[in-house]
Coordinates of C-alpha atoms and ligand atoms in Angstrom, one line a residue:
X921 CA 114.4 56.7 126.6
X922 CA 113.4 60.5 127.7
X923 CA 115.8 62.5 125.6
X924 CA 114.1 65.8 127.3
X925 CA 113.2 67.6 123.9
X926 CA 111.4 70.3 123.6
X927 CA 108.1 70.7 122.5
X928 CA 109.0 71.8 119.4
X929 CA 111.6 69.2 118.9
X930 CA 108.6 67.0 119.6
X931 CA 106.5 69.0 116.8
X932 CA 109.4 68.6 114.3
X933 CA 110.0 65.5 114.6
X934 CA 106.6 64.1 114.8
X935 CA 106.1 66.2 111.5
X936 CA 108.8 64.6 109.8
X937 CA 107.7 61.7 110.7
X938 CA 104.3 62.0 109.1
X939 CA 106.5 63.0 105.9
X940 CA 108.6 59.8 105.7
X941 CA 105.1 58.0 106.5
X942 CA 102.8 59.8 104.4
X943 CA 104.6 60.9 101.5
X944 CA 108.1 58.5 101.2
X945 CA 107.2 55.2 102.1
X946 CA 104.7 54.7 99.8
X947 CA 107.4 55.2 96.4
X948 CA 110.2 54.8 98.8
X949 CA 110.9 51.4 96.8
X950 CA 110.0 52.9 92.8
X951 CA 112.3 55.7 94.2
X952 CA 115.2 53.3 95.2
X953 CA 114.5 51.0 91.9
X954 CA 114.8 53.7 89.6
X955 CA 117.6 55.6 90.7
X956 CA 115.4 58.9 90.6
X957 CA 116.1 61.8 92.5
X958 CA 113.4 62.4 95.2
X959 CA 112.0 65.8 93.9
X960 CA 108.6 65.4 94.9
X961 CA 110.0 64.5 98.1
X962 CA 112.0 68.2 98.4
X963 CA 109.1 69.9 97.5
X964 CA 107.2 68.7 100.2
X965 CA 110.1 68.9 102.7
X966 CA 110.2 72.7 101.7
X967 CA 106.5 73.2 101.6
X968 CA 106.5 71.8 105.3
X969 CA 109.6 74.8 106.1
X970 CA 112.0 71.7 106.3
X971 CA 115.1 73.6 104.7
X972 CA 114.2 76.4 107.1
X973 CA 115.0 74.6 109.9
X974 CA 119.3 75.2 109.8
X975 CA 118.8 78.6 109.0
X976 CA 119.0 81.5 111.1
X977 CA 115.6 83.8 110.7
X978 CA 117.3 86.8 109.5
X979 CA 117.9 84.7 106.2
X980 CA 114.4 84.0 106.4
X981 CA 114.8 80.6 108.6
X982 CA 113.7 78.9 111.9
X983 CA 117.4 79.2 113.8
X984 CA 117.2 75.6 115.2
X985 CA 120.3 73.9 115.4
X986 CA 121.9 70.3 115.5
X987 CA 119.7 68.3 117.5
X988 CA 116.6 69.8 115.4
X989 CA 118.4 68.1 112.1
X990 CA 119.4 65.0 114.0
X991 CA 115.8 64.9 114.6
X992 CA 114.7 65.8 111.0
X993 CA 117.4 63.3 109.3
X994 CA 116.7 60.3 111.6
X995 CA 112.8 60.3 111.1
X996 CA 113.9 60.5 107.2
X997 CA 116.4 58.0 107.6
X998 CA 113.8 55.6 109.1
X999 CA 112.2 55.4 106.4
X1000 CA 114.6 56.1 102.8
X1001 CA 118.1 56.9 104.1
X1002 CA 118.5 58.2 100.2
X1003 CA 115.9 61.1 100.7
X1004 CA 117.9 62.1 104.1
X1005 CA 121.4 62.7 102.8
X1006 CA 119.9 64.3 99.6
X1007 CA 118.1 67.0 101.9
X1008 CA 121.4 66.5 104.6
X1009 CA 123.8 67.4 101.8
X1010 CA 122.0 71.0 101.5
X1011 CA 122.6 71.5 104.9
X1012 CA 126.4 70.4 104.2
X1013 CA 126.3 72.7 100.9
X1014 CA 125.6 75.7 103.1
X1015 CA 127.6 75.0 106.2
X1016 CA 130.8 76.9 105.0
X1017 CA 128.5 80.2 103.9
X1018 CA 126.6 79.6 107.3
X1019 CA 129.4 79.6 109.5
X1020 CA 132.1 81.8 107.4
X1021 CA 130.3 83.5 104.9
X1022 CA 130.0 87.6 104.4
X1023 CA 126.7 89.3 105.7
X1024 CA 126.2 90.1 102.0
X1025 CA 127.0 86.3 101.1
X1026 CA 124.7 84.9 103.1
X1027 CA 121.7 87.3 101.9
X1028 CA 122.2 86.3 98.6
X1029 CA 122.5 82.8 99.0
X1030 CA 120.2 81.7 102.5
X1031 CA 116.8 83.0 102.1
X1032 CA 116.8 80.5 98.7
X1033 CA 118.0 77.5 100.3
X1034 CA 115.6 78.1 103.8
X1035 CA 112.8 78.4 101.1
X1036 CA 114.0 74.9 99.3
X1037 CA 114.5 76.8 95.8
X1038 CA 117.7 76.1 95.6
X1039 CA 119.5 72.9 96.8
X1040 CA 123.3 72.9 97.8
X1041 CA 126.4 70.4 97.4
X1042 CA 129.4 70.2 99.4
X1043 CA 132.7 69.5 97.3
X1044 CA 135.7 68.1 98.6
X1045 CA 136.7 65.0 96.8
X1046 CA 138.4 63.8 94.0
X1047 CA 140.2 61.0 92.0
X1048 CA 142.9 61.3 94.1
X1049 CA 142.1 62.8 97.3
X1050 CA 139.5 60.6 99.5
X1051 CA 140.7 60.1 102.9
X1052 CA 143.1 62.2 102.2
X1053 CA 141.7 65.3 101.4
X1054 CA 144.7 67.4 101.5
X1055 CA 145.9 65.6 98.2
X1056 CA 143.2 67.4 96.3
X1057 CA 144.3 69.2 92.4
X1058 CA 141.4 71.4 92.0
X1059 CA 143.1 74.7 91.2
X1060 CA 141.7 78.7 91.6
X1061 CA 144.1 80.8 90.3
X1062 CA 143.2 84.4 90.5
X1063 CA 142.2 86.4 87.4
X1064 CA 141.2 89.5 86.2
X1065 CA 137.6 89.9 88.6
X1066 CA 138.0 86.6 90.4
X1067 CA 139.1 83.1 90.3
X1068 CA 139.8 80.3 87.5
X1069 CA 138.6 77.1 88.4
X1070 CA 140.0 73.7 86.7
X1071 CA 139.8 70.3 87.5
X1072 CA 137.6 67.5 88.9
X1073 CA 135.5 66.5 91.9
X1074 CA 134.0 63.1 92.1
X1075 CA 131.4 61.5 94.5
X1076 CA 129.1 64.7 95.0
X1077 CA 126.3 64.4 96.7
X1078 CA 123.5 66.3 94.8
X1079 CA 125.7 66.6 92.1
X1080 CA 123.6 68.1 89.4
X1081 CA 120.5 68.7 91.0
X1082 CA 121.8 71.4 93.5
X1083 CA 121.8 75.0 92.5
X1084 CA 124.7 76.5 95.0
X1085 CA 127.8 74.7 95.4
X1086 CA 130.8 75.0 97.6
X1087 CA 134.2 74.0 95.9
X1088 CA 137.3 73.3 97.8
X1089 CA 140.3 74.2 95.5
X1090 CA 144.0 75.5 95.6
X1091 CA 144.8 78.6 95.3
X1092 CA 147.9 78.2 96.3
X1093 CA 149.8 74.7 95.1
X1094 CA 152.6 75.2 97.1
X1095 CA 151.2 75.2 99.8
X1096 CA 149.2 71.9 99.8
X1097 CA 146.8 71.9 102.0
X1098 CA 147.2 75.3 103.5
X1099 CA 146.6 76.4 100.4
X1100 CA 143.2 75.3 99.6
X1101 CA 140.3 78.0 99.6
X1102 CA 136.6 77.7 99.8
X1103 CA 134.3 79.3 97.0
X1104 CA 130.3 79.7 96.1
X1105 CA 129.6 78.4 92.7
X1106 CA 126.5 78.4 90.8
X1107 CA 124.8 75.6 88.8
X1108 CA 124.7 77.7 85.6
X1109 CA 128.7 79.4 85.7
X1110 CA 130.3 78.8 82.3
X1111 CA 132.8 76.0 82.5
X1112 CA 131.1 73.9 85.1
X1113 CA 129.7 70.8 84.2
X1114 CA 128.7 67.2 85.7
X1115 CA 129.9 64.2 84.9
X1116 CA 129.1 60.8 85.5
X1117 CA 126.7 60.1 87.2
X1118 CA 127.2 56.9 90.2
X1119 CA 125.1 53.9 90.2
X1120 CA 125.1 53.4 93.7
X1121 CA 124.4 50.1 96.4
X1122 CA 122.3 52.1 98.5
X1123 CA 120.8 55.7 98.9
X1124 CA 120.1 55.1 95.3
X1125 CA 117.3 57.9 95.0
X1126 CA 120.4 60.6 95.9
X1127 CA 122.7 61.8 93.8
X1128 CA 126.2 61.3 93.5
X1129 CA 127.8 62.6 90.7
X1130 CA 131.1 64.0 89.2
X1131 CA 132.2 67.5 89.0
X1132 CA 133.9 69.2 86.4
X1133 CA 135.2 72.8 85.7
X1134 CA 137.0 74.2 82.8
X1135 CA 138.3 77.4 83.0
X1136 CA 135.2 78.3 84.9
X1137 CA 135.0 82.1 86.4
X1138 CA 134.2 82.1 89.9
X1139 CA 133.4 86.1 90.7
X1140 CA 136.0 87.4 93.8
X1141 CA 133.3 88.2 96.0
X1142 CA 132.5 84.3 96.2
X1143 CA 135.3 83.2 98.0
X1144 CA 134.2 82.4 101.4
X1145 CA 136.7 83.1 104.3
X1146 CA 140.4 84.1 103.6
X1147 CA 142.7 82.1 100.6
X1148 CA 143.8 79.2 102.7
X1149 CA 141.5 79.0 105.0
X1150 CA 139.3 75.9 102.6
X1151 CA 140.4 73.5 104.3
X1152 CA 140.7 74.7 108.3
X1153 CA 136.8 75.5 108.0
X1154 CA 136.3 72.5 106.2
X1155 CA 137.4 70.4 109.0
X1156 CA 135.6 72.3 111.3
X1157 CA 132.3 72.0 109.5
X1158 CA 132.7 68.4 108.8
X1159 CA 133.3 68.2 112.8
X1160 CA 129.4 69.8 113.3
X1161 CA 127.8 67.8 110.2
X1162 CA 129.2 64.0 111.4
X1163 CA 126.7 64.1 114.3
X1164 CA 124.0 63.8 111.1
X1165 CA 125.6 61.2 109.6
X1166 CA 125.2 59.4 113.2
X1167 CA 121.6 60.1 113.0
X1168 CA 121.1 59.1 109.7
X1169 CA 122.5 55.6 110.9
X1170 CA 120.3 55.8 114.0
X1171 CA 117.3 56.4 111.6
X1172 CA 118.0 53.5 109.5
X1173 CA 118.7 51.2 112.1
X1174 CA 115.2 52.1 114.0
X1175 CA 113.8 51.6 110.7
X1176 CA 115.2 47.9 110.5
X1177 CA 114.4 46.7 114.2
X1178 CA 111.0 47.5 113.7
X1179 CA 110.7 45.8 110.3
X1180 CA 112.4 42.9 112.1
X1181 CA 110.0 42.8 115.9
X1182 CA 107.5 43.3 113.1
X1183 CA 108.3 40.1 111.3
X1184 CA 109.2 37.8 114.2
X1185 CA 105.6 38.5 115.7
X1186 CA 103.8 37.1 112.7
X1187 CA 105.9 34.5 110.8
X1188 CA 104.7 30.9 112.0
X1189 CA 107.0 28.3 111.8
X1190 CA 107.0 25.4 113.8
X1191 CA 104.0 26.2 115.4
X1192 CA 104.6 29.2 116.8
X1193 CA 105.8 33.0 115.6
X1194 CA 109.5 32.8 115.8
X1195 CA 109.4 35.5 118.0
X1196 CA 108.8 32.9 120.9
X1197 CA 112.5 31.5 119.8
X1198 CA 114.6 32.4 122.6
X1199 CA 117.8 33.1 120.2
X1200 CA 115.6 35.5 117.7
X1201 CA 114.6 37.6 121.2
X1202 CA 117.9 37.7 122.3
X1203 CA 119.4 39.4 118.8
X1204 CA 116.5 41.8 118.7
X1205 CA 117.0 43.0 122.3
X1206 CA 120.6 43.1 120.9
X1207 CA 119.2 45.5 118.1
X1208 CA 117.2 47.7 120.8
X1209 CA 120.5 48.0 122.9
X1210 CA 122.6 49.1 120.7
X1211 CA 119.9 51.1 118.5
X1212 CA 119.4 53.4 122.0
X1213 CA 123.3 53.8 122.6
X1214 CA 123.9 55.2 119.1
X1215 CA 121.0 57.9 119.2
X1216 CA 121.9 58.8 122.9
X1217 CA 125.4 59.0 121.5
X1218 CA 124.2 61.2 118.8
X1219 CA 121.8 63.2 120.5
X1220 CA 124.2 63.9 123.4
X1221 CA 127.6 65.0 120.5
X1222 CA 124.2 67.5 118.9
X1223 CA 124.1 69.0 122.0
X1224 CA 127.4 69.6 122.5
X1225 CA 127.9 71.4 119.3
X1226 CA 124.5 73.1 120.3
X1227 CA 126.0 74.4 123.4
X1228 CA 128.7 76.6 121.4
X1229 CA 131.7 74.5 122.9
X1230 CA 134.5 75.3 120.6
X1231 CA 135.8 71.7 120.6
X1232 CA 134.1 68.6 120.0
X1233 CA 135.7 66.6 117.4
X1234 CA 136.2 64.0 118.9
X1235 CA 132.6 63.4 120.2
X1236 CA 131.6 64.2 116.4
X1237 CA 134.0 61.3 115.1
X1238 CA 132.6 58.9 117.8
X1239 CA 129.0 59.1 117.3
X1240 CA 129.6 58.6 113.8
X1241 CA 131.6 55.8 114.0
X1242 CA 129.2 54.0 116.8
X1243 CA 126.1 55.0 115.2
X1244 CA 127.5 53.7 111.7
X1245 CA 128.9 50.5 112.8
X1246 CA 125.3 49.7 114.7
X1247 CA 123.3 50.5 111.7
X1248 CA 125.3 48.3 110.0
X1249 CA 124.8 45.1 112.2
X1250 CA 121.6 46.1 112.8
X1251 CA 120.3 45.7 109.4
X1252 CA 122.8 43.0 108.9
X1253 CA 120.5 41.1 112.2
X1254 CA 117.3 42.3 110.4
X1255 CA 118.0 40.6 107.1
X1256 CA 118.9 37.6 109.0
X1257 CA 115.7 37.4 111.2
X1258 CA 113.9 37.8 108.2
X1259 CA 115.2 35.1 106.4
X1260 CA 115.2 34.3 102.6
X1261 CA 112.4 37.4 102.1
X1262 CA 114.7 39.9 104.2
X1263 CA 117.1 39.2 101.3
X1264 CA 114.3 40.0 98.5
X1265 CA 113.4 43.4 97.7
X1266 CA 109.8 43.0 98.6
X1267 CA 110.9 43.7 101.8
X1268 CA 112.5 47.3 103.3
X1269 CA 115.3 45.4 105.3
X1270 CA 117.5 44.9 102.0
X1271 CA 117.6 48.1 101.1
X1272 CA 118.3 48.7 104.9
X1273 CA 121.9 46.9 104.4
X1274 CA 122.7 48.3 101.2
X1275 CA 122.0 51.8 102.9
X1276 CA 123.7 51.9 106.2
X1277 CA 126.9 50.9 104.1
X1278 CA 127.6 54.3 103.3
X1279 CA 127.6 56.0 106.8
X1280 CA 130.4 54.0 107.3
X1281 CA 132.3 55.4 104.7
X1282 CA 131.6 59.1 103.9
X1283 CA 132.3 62.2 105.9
X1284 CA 135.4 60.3 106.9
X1285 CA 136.0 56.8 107.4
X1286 CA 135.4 54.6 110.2
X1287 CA 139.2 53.3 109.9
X1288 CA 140.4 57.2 109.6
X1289 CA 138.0 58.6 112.2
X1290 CA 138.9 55.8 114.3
X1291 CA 142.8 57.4 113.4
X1292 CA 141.5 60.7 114.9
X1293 CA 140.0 59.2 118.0
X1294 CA 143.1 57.4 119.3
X1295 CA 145.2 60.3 118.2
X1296 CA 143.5 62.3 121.1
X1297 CA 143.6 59.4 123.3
X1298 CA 147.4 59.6 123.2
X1299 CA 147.6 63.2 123.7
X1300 CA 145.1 63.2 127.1
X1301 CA 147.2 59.2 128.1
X1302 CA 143.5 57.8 127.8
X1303 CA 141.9 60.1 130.6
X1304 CA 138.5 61.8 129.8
X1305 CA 137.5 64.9 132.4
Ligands
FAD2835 C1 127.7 57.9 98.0 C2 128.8 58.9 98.3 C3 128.5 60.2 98.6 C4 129.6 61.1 98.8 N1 129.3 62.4 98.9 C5 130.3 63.3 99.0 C6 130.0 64.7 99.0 O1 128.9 65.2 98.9 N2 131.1 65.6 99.0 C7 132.4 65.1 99.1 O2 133.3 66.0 99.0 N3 132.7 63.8 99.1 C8 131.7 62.9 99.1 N4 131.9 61.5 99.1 C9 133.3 61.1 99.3 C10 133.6 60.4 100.6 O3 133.7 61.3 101.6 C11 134.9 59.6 100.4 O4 134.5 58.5 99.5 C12 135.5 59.1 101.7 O5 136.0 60.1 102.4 C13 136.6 58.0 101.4 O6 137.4 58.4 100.4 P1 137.8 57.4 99.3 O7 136.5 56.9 98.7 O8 138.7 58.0 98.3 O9 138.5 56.1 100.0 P2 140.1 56.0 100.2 O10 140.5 57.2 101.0 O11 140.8 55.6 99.0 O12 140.1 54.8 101.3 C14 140.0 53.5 100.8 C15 140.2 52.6 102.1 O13 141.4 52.9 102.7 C16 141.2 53.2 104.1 N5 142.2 54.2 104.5 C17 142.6 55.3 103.8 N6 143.5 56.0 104.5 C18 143.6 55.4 105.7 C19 144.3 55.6 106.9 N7 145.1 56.7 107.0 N8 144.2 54.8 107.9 C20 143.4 53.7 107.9 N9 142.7 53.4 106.8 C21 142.8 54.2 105.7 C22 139.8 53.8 104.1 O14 139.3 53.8 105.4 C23 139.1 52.9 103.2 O15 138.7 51.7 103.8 C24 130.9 60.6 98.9 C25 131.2 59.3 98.7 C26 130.2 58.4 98.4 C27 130.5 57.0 98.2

C-alpha cells in the first residue's frame, strides 16, 4: 500500500532496513541463543544517527517524530524484535525529559542519548504494581539537596545497560497515585543497583532486569515536572510510545509472512510446492490482510500524535492492541505453514512466536487497553465523529 511518506521517511527506513539486513540478521540467532545484549548492534544504530532521529536538533538531533520511529522500529522488528525494543526503550527512557523536562535538563541529558552514548530506561513497575500501576511503593522522600529513593522496580527494559533512567516513585504516600513524581537517575548514583536479571521467551537479546535503590540521592534539580505530576505524564507518554509497540508487532509480523510465502514456494511435497495448496494460499493472504491493517492502523495513530492533536489515547491503545494480536496469529500461521522445521530453531519463525508474545503484554495489556477502549466507547454511546 502507498503510505505517502516522505522521501526521507523513504531514506530512513530503507537505511534501517540495510541495518537489520546487513548487520542483525546474520548473529540475530547467536544474539537470541545467548541472551546477550546487542551492543554491537547500538553502536551501529548510533554510528548511522539512529538515536538522533527522536531528538529535536537543538539537543543535537534530527526532530523527526513518530511515524520516523514507527518506521525505524518496524524495519528492526522485521528482523530481531529484541534489538527494537532495546533501542525503543531509549526512546521511552527519554520521553518524560523530552516532553516535561527543564531547558537545562534536557541539555544535560539529550545531546548524549541523540549521539547513542548513553542509553535510557523507562521505570514504572514493580512486584506489586503491573497493570495497575498506581499501586507502586517506590518512595522519594525529600532530603537535605534532593530526594531519597527506596525500593524496587522489576521488568526494566535496559535494565543495567542504560546510563539515564527515569524512576516513577512517591513522594507523597498519601496520596497514591497523585502522589507519584518522575525523576532523572544515573547508572552510577550511590544506592542504585540491578538485580536479577530475566531469562526471557522472546526478545531475549534485550534486557530486562530488576531495579533496586537504597537510600539512593537523587539531586533536586532531577525531578522532572512538578511532585505529583509522575504519573499524569506517564500516561500521557505511554499514550505517544504504544503506537511503537504497534510497529514493533507490524515488523515482526512482516518478518514472519515473508519467511512463510518464502517457504511455501519451495518445499515439495506431493509433487508440487505447497504453495499450489489452495488452504496454505488462503492463510497466507490471511497473513497479508491483516499484516496491512495493523501497519495502516499504526501508521495512521503516528500521524495523529504527529499532528499535535492533544488527544489520541484511544487510537494509541487500538493500534497496539490490533497490531499485537496480528503479530501474534501471524507468526502463530507462519510456524504452522512451516511445519515441523518452523518449530526448530534453525528457522526465524520460532523465535517469531516467542517474540510477538510480549507486545501483547507490555506498555499495557491487551485485556486492560481493551478496558480503556470500551470505557470511551461508553462515554461517546459507541459513535466515532
Ligand atoms: C519483557 C518485559 C519488558 C518490560 N519492560 C518494562 C519497562 O521497560 N518499564 C516498565 O516500567 N515496565 C516494563 N514491563 C512491565 C510491563 O509493562 C508489565 O508486565 C505489564 O504492564 C503487565 O503487568 P504485570 O506483568 O504485573 O501483569 P498483571 O497486572 O499482574 O496482569 C496479569 C494478568 O491479569 C490481567 N489483568 C490485570 N488487571 C486487569 C484488569 N483490570 N482487567 C482485565 N485484565 C486484567 C492482565 O491483562 C494479565 O493478563 C516489562 C515487562 C516485560 C515482561
Amino acid at each position: 500500500m502507498e503510505y505517502f511518506l516522505t522521501e526521507e521517511q523513504k531514506t530512513l527506513k530503507s537505511l534501517a532496513r540495510r541495518i537489520a539486513e546487513e548487520r542483525i540478521l546474520p548473529i540475530r540467532a547467536e544474539l537470541d541463543e545467548k541472551e546477550e545484549f546487542p551492543w554491537s548492534i547500538m553502536k551501529d544504530l548510533a554510528d548511522s544517527d539512529m538515536f538522533r532521529v527522536f531528538i529535536p536538533e537543538e539537543y543535537d538531533g534530527l526532530g523527526g517524530g513518530g511515524l520516523d520511529l514507527c518506521l525505524i522500529i518496524e524495519e528492526l522488528s522485521r528482523v530481531c524484535s529484541g534489538v527494537a525494543v532495546s533501542y525503543a526503550a531509549t526512546t521511552l527512557g527519554a520521553s518524560v525529559l523530552l516532553e516535561y523536562g527543564t531547558e537545562e535538563q534536557k541539555q544535560k541529558y539529550l545531546p548524549d542519548i541523540a549521539a547513542g552514548r548513553r542509553l535510557a530506561a523507562f521505570a514504572l513497575t514493580e512486584p506489586t504494581a503491573g497493570s495497575d500501576a498506581s499501586a507502586i511503593k517506590t518512595t522519594a522522600e525529600r532530603a537535605l539537596g534532593g530526594y531519597v529513593l527506596n525500593g524496587t522496580k522489576q521488568f526494566i527494559t535496559n535494565g543495567g545497560e542504560a546510563e539515564i533512567y527515569t524512576v516513577i516513585a512517591l513522594t507523597d504516600k498519601a496520596k497514591g497515585a497523585r502522589g507519584a513524581s518522575a525523576f532523572l537517575l544515573e547508572k552510577d548514583t550511590p544506592g542504585f543497583s540491578f538485580g536479577k536479571k530475566e531469562k526471557k521467551m522472546g526478545i531475549r537479546t534485550s534486557s530486562t532486569r530488576e531495579l533496586i535503590f537504597r537510600n539512593c540521592l537523587i539531586p533536586e534539580e532531577n525531578i522532572i515536572g512538578r511532585e505529583g505530576m509522575g504519573f499524569i505524564m506517564t500516561m500521557k507518554v505511554l499514550d505517544r510510545s504504544r503506537p511503537g509497540i504497534g510497529a514493533q508487532a507490524v515488523g515482526i509480523a512482516q518478518g514472519a509472512l515473508e519467511a512463510a510465502v518464502d517457504y511455501a514456494q519451495n518445499r515439495i511435497q506431493f509433487g508440487h510446492p505447497i504453495y499450489s495448496q489452495q488452504a496454505v494460499q488462503h492463510m497466507l493472504a490471511d497473513m497479508a490482510i491483516q499484516v496491512e491493517a495493523a501497519r495502516a492502523l499504526v501508521y495512521a495513530t503516528a500521524r495523529t500524535v504527529d499532528s499535535g492533536a492533544k488527544n489520541f489515547a484511544e487510537e494509541s491503545a487500538m493500534s497496539k492492541v490490533f497490531a499485537s494480536d496480528v503479530a501474534m496469529k501471524v507468526t502463530t500461521d507462519a510456524v504452522q505453514i512451516l511445519g515441523g522445521v518452523g518449530y526448530m530453531r534453525d528457522y526465524p519463525v520460532e523465535k517469531m512466536m516467542r517474540d510477538a508474545k510480549i507486545t501483547q503484554i507490555y506498555e499495557g495489556t491487551n485485556q486492560v487497553l481493551r478496558n480503556a477502549i470500551a470505557s470511551e466507547l461508553r462515554k461517546r454511546k459507541g459513535i466515532r465523529t
